[in-house]
Tab-separated table of C-alpha atoms and ligand atoms in Angstrom:
chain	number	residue	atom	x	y	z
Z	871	UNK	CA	0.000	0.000	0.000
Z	872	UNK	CA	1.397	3.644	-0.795
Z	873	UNK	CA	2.989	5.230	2.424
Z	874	UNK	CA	0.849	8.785	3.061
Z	875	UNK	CA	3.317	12.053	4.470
Z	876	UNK	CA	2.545	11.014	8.299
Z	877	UNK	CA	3.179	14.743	8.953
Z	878	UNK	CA	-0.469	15.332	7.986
Z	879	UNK	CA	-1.430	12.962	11.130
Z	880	UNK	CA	0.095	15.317	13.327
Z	881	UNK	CA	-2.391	18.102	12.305
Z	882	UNK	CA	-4.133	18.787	15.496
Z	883	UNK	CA	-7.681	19.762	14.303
Z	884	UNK	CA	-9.122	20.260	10.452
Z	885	UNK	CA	-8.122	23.310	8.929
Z	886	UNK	CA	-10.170	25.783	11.040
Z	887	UNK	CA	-12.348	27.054	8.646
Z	888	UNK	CA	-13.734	23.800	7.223
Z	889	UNK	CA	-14.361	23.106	10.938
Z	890	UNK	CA	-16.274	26.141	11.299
Z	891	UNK	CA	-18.317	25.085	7.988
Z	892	UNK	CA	-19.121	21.346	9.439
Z	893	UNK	CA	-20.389	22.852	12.276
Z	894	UNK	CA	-22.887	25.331	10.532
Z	895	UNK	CA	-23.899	22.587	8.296
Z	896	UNK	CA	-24.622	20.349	11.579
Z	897	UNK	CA	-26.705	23.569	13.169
Z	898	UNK	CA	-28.390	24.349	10.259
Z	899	UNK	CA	-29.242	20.656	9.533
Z	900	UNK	CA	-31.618	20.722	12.507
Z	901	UNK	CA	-32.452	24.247	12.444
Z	902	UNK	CA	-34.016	24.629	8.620
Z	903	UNK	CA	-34.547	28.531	7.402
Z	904	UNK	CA	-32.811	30.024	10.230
Z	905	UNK	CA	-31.440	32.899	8.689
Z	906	UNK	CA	-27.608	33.085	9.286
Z	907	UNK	CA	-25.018	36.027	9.359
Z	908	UNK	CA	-21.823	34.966	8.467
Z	909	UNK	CA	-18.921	36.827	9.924
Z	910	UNK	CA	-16.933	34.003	10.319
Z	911	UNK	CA	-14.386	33.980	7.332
Z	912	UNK	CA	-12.935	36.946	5.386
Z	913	UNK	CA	-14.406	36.405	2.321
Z	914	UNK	CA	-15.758	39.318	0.527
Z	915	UNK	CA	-19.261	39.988	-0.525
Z	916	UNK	CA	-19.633	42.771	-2.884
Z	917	UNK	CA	-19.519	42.558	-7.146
Z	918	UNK	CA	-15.919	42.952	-8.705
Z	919	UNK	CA	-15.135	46.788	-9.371
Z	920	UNK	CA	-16.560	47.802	-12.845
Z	921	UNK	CA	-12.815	48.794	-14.144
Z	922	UNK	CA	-11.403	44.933	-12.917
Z	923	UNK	CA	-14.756	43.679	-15.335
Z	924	UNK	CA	-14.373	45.497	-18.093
Z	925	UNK	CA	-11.086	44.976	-18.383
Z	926	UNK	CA	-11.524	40.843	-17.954
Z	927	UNK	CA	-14.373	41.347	-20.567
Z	928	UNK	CA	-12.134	42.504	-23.267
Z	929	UNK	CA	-9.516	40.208	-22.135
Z	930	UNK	CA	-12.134	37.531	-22.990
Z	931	UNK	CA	-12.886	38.846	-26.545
Z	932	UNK	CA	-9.316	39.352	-27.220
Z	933	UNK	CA	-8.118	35.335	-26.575
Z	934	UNK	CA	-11.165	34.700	-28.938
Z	935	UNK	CA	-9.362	36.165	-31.680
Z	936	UNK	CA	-6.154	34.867	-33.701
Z	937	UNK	CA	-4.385	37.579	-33.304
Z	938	UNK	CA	-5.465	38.290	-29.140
Z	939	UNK	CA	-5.126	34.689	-28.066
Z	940	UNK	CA	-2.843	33.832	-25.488
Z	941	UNK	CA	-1.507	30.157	-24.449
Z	942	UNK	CA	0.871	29.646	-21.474
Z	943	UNK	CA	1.794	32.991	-19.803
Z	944	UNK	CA	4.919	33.807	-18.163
Z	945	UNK	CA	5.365	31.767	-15.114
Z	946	UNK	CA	6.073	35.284	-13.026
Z	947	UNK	CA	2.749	36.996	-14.290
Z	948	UNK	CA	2.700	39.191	-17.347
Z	949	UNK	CA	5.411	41.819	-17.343
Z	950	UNK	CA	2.765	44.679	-17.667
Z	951	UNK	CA	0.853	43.676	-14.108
Z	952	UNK	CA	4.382	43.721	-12.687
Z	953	UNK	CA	5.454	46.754	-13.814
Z	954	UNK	CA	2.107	48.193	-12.721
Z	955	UNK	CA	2.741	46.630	-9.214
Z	956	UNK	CA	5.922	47.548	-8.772
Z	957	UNK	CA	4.953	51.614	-10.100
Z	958	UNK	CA	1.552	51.947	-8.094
Z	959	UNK	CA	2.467	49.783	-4.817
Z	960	UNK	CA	5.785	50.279	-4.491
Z	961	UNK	CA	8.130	52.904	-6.088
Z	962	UNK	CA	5.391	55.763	-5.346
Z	963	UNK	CA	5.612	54.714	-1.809
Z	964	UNK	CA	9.330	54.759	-1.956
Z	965	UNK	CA	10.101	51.588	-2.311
Z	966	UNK	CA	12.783	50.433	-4.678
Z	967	UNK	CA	10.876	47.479	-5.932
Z	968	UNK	CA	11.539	46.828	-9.616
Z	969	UNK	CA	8.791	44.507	-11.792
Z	970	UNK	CA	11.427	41.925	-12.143
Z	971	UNK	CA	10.795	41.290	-8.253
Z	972	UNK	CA	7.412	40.833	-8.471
Z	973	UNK	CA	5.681	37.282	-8.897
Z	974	UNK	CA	2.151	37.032	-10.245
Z	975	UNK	CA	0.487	33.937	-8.166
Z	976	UNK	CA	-2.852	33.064	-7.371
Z	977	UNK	CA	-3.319	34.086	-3.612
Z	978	UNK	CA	-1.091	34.691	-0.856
Z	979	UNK	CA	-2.071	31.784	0.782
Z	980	UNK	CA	-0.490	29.459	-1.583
Z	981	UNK	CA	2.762	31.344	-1.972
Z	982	UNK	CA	2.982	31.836	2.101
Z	983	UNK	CA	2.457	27.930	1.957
Z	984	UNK	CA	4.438	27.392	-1.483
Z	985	UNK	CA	8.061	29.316	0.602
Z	986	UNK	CA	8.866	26.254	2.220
Z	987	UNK	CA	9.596	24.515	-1.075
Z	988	UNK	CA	12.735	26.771	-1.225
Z	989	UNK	CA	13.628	27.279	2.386
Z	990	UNK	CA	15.837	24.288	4.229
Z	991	UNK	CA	14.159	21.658	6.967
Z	992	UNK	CA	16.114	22.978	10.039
Z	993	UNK	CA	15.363	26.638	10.324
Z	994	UNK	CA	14.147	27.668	13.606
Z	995	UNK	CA	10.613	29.356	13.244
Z	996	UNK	CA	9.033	32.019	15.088
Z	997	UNK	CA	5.248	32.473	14.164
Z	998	UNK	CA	2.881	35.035	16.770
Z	999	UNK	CA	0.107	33.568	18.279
Z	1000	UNK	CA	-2.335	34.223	17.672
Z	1001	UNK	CA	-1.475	33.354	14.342
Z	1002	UNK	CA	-2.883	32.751	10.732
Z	1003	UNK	CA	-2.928	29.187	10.447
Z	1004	UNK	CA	-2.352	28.161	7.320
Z	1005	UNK	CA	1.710	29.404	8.617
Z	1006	UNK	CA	1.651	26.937	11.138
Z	1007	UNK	CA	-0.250	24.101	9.473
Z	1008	UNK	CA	1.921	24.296	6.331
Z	1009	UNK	CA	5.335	23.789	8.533
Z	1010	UNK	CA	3.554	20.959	10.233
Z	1011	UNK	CA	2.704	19.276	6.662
Z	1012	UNK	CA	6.177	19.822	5.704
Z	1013	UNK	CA	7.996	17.768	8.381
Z	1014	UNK	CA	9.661	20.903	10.233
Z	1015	UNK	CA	7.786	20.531	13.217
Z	1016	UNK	CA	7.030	17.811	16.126
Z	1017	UNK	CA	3.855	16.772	17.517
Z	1018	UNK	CA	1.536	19.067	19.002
Z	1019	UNK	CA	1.277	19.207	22.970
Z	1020	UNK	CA	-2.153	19.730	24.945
Z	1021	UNK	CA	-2.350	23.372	23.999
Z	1022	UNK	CA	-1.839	22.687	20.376
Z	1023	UNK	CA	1.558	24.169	19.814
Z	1024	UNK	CA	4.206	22.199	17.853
Z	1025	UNK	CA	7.830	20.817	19.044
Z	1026	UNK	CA	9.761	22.861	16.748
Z	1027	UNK	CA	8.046	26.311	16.529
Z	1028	UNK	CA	8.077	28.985	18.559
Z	1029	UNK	CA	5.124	31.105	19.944
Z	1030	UNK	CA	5.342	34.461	20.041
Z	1031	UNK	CA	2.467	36.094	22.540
Z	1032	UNK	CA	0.146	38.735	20.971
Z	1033	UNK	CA	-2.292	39.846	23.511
Z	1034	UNK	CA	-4.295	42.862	25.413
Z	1035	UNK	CA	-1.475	42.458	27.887
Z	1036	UNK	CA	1.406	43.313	25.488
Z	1037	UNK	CA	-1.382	45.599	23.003
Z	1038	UNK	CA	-0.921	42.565	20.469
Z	1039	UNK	CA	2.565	43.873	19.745
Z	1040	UNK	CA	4.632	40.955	19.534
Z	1041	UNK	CA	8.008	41.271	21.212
Z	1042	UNK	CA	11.324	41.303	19.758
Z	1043	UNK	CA	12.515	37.746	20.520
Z	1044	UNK	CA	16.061	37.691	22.696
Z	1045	UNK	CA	16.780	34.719	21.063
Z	1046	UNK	CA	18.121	33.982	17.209
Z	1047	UNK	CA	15.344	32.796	14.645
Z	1048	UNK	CA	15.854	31.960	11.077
Z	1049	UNK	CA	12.529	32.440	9.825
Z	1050	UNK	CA	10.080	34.679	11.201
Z	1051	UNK	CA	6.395	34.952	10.024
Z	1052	UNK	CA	4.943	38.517	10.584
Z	1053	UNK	CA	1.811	39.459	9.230
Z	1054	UNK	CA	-0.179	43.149	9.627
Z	1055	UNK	CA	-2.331	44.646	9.844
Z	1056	UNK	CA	-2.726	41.139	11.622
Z	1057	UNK	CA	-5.516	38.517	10.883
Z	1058	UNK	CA	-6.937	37.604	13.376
Z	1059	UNK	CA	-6.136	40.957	15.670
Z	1060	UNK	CA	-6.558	43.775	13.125
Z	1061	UNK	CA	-3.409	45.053	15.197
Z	1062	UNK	CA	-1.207	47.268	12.970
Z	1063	UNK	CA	2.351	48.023	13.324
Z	1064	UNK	CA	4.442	51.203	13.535
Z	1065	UNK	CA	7.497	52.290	11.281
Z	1066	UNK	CA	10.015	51.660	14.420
Z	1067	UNK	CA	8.177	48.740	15.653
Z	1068	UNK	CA	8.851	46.862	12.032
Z	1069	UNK	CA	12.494	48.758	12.046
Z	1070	UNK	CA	13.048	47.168	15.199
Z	1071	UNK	CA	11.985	43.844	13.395
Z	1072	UNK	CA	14.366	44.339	10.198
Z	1073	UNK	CA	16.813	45.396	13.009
Z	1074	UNK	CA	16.966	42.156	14.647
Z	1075	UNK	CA	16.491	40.378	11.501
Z	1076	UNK	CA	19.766	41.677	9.642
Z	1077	UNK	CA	21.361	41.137	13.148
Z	1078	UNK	CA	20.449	37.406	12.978
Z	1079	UNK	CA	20.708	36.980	9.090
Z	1080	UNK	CA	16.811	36.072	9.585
Z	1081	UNK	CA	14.312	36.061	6.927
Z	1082	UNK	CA	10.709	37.520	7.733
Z	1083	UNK	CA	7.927	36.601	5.295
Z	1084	UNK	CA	5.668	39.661	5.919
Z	1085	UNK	CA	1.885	39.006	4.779
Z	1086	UNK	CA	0.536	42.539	3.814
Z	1087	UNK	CA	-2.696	41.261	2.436
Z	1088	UNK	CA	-4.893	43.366	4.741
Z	1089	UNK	CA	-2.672	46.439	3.685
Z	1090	UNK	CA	-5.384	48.632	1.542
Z	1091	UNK	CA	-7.141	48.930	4.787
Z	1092	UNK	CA	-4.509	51.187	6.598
Z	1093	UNK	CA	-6.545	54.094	7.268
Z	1094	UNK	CA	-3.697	55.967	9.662
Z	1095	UNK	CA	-0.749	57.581	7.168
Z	1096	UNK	CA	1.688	56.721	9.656
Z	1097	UNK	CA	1.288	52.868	9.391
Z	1098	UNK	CA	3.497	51.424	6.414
Z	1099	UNK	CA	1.707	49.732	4.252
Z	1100	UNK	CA	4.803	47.307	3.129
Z	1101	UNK	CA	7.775	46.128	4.842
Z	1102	UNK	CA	9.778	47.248	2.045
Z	1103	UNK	CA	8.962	51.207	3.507
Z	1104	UNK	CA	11.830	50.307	6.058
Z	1105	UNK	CA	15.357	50.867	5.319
Z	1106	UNK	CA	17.418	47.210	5.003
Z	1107	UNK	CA	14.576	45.371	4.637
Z	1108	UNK	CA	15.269	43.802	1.030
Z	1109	UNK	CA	18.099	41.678	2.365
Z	1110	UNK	CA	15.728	40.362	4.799
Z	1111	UNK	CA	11.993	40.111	3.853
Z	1112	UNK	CA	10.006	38.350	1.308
Z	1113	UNK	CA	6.038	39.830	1.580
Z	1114	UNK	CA	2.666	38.667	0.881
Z	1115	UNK	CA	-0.229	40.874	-1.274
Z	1116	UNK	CA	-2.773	40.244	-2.782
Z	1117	UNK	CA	-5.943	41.151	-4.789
Z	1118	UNK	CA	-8.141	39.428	-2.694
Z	1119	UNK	CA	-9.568	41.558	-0.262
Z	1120	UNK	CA	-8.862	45.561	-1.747
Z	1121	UNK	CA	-10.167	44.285	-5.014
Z	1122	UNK	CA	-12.999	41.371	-4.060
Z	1123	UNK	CA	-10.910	38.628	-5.780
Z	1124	UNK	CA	-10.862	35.930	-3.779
Z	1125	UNK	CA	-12.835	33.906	-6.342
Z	1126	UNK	CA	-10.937	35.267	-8.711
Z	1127	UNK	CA	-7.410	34.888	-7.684
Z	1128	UNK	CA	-5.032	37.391	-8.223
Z	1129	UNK	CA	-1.981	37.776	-5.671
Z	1130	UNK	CA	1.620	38.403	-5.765
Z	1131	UNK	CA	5.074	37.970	-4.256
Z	1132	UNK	CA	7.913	40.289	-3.897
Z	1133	UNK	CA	11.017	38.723	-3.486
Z	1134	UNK	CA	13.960	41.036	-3.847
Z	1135	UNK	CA	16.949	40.287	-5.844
Z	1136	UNK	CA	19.521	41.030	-3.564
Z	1137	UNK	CA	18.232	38.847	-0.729
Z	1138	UNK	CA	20.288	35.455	0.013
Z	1139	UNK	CA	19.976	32.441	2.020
Z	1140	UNK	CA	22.786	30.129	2.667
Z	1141	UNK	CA	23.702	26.484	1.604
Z	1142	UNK	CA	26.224	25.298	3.996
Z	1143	UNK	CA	28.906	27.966	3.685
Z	1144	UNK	CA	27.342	29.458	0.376
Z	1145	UNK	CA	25.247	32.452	-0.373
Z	1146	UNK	CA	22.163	31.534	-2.838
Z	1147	UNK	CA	19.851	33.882	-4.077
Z	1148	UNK	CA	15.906	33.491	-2.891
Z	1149	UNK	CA	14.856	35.107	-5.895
Z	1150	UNK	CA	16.641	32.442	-8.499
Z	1151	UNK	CA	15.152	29.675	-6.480
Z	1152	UNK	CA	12.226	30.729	-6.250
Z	1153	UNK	CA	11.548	31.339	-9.963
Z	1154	UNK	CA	13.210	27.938	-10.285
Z	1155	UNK	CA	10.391	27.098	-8.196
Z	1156	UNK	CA	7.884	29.103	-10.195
Z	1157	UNK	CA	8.931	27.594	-13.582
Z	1158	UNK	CA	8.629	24.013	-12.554
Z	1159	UNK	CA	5.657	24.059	-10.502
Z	1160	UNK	CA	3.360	27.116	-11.622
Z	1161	UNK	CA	1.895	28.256	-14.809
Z	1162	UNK	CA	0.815	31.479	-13.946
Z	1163	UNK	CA	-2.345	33.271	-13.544
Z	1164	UNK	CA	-4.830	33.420	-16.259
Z	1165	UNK	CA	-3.964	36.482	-19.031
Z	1166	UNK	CA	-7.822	37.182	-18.465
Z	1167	UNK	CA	-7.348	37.218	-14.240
Z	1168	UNK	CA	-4.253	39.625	-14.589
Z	1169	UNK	CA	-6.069	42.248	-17.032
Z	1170	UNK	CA	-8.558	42.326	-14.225
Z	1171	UNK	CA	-5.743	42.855	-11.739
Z	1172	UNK	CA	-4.022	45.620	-14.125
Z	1173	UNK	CA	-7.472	47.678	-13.867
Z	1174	UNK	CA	-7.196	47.810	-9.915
Z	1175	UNK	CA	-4.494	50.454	-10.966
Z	1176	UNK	CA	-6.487	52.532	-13.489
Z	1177	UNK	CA	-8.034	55.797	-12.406
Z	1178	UNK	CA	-11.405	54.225	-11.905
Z	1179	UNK	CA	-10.076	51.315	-10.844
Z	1180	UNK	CA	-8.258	52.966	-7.727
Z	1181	UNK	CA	-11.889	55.021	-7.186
Z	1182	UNK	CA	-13.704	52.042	-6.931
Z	1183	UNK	CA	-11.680	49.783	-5.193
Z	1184	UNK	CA	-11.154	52.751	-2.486
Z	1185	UNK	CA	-15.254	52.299	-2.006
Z	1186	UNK	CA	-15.141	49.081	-1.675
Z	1187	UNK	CA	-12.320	49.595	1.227
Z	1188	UNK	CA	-14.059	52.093	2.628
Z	1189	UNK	CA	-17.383	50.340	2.679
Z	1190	UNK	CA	-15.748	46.945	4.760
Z	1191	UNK	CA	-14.317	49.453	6.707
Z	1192	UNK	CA	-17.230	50.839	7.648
Z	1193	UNK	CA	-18.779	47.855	8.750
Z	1194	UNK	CA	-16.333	47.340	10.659
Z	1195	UNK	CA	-16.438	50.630	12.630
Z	1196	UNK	CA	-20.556	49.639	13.000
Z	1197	UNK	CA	-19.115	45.835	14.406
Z	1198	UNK	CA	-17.105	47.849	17.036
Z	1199	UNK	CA	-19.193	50.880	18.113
Z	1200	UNK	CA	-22.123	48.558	18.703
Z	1201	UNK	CA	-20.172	45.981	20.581
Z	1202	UNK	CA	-18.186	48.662	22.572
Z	1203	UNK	CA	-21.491	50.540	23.229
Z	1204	UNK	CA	-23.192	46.680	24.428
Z	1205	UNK	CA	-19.810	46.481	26.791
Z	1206	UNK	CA	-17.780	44.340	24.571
Z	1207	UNK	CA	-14.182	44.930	24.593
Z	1208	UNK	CA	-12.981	44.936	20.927
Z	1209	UNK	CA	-9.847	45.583	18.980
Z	1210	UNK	CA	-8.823	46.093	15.707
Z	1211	UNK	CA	-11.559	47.255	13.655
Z	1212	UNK	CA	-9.749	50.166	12.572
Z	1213	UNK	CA	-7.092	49.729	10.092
Z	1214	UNK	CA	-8.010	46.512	9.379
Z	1215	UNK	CA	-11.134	44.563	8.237
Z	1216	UNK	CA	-11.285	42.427	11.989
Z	1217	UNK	CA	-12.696	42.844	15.384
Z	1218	UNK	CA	-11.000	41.072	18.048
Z	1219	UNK	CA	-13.239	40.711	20.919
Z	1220	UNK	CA	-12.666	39.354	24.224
Z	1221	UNK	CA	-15.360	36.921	24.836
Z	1222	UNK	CA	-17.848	37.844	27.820
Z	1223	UNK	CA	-17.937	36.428	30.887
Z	1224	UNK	CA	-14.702	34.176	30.169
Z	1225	UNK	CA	-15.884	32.035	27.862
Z	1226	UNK	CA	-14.275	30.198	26.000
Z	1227	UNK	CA	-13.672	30.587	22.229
Z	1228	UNK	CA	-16.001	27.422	20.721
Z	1229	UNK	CA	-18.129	28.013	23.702
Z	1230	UNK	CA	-19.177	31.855	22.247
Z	1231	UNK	CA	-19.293	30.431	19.181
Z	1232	UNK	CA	-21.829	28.387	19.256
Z	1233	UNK	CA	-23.448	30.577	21.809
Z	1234	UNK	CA	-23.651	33.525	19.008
Z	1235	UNK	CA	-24.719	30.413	16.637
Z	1236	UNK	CA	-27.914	29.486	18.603
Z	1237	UNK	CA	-29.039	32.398	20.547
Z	1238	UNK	CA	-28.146	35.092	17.417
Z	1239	UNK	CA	-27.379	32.934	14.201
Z	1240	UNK	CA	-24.410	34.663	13.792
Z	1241	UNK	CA	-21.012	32.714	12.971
Z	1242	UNK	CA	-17.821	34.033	13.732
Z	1243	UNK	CA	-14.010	32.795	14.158
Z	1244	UNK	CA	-13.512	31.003	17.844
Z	1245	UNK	CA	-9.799	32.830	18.719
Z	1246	UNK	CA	-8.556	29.748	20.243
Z	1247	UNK	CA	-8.485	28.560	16.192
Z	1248	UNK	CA	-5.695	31.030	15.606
Z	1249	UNK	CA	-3.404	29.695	18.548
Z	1250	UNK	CA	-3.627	28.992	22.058
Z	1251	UNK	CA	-3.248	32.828	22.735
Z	1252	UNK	CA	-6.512	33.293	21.179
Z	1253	UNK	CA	-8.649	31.162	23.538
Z	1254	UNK	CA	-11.360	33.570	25.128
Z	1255	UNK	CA	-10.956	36.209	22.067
Z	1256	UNK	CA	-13.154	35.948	18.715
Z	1257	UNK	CA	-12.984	37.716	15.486
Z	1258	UNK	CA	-16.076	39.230	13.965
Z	1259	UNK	CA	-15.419	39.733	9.957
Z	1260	UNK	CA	-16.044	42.995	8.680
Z	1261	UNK	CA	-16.429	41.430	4.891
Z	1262	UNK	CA	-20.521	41.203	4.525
Z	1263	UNK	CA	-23.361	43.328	3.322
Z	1264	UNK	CA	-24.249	46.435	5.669
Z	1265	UNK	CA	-27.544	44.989	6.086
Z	1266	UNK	CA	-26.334	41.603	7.812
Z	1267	UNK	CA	-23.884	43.093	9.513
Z	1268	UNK	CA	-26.564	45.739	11.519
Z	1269	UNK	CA	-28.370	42.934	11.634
Z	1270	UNK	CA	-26.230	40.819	13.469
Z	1271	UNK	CA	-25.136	43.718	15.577
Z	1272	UNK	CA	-28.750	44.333	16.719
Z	1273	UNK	CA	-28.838	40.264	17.965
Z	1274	UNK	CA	-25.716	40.289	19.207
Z	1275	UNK	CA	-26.465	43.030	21.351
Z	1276	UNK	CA	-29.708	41.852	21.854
Z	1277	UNK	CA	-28.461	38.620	24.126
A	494	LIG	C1	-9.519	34.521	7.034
A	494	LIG	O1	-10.718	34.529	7.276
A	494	LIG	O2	-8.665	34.461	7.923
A	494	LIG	C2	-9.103	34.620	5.614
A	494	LIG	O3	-10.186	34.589	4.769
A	494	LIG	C3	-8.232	33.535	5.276
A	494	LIG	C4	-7.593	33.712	3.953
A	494	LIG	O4	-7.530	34.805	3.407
A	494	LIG	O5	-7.127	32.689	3.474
């Protein structure tokens, strides 16, 4: 019989949000036409900017002619969505990110997974926790970890704390990582962080040769100026960062698929006593194991950067975000303590009367039909914290507000 990766076996639970789904699916089983409000994931609910259709539209019509159609694109996205990248997200923040930097993928969650393929076995991790799982899960699957203990951390990684305590700013570790997973704002807090707090991160990074893989998915919804919206805003940080974006959220294309990587050319990684390039392995990587992003897909992506492109994705931004300022003035004004909420599409709220994170979930399930994220799904940290998703129509989400509040 064919031997299966036993790594998978030491996966303490499902992948959190399929839980979550098996567990509506159970509720709603025996409870037919209950009308649920789904706050639980981050997937987005309103139509795909007019500029991002349009432009897929006549992407369509042009691969249905002979001289328009398109077969394999280049593995690293076409050069005219990286150029636009590296222009509108990048240089006119001051960045010196050039196109050839720039992978074309199809979500951040892949590539954050996909890193490993390039990175060696014995690294020692750091990962926040709370955390995003799919960081953890992925080293797990990949044989770089132990088994889990009682609290569900793995032999092998390292926690760092985010909490009320420390204002979800995790601490500068005293000890030497090789690989440190950032990611802000932060899903699940909605925590930002400050220009010195990431220099102090690329600080200790250079100081330890460490690499940080810095998800900025959440970025577009930095509302404070202060806040950088990339990693590559802080001086150094291109020999020691690879980051995360993606279309996803600013741009609704999570069925889609649009993301991309930035990996910069001068950053290196070591092979006993040698000094290899990420950015050659990884488009080793690319080449073998990726055929890009559909022509059609990255037209759509291009129009995010066109004048009404930029208009009407900043609606869309501003419309999440403010649902998620309703989600936190209601459940501040109904005694709630909540973070985030601010420059980022989550609220973080500390679960009433200590309970504990599946308990409040399927508390808000029964008594309000309103699903959420149970904290204690993001990391042992999270127990007795939930996140409330600001992604939904502003209907359901003052209607949930009014039953939540309700209780
Ligand atoms: C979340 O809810 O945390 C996100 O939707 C996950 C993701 O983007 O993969």
């Amino acid at each position: 019989m064919v031997q299966v990766n036993t790594n998978y076996l030491k996966l303490k639970a499902g992948y959190l949000f399929p839980e979550i789904s098996r567990r509506i699916k159970d509720f709603s089983s025996k409870n037919q036409n209950v009308d649920l409000i789904r706050l639980g994931i981050g997937d987005v609910t309103e139509p795909l900017p007019l500029a991002c259709r349009d432009a897929m539209k006549a992407a369509i019509e042009e691969m249905g002619t002979e001289e328009g159609f398109r077969g394999y694109g280049p593995e690293q996205g076409y050069q005219w969505l990286r150029e636009s990248i590296s222009k509108n997200d990048y240089l006119s923040r001051g960045c010196d990110i050039s196109a050839e930097e720039i992978f074309v993928s199809d979500g951040s969650k892949c590539d954050s997974s996909n890193i490993l393929d390039i990175l060696g076995k014995d690294n020692k991790i750091a990962v926040t926790d709370p955390v995003y799982p799919v960081y953890v899960d992925t080293n797990v699957m990949t044989g770089r970890t132990g088994e889990a203990n009682l609290a569900g951390e793995y032999q092998g990684l390292s926690y760092i704390p985010i909490n009320s305590e420390n204002g979800f700013e995790a601490a500068i570790p005293k000890e030497k990582f090789d690989l440190i997973y950032l990611c802000f704002p932060n899903n699940p807090t909605g925590a930002v962080a400050t220009r010195e707090q990431l220099a102090s991160w690329v600080k200790y990074a250079k100081e330890n040769n460490s690499l940080i893989l810095f998800d900025a998915a959440y970025e577009a919804f930095i509302k404070d100026d202060s806040i950088p919206h990339s990693i590559f805003e802080i001086e150094g940080s291109k020999d020691c960062a690879i980051e995360f974006r993606s279309f996803s959220k600013n741009a609704g294309f999570t069925g889609t698929r649009c993301a991309f990587t930035v990996i910069p050319r001068c950053l290196k990684g070591q092979a006993g006593l040698e000094e290899v390039d990420l950015w050659s392995l990884w488009n080793r990587r690319q080449s073998t194991k990726f055929n890009g992003v559909s022509y059609v897909v990255q037209r759509g992506a291009e129009a995010v950067y066109s004048k009404e492109g930029q208009i009407q994705i900043k609606k869309l931004v501003s419309f999440y975000m403010d649902n998620a300022q309703i989600i936190k003035s209601n459940l501040t004004a109904a005694g709630f303590e909540v973070f985030g909420a601010v420059n980022a599409p989550y609220a973080w709220i500390k679960t009433p009367k200590n309970m504990n994170s599946w308990d409040f979930f399927d508390f808000l399930l029964e008594k309000a039909n309103v699903v959420g994220t149970p904290g204690s799904g993001f990391g042992a940290a999270g127990e007795g914290y939930f996140r409330l998703s600001a992604f939904n129509s502003r209907e359901n989400v003052e209607k949930a507000m009014k039953r939540i509040v309700k209780l």
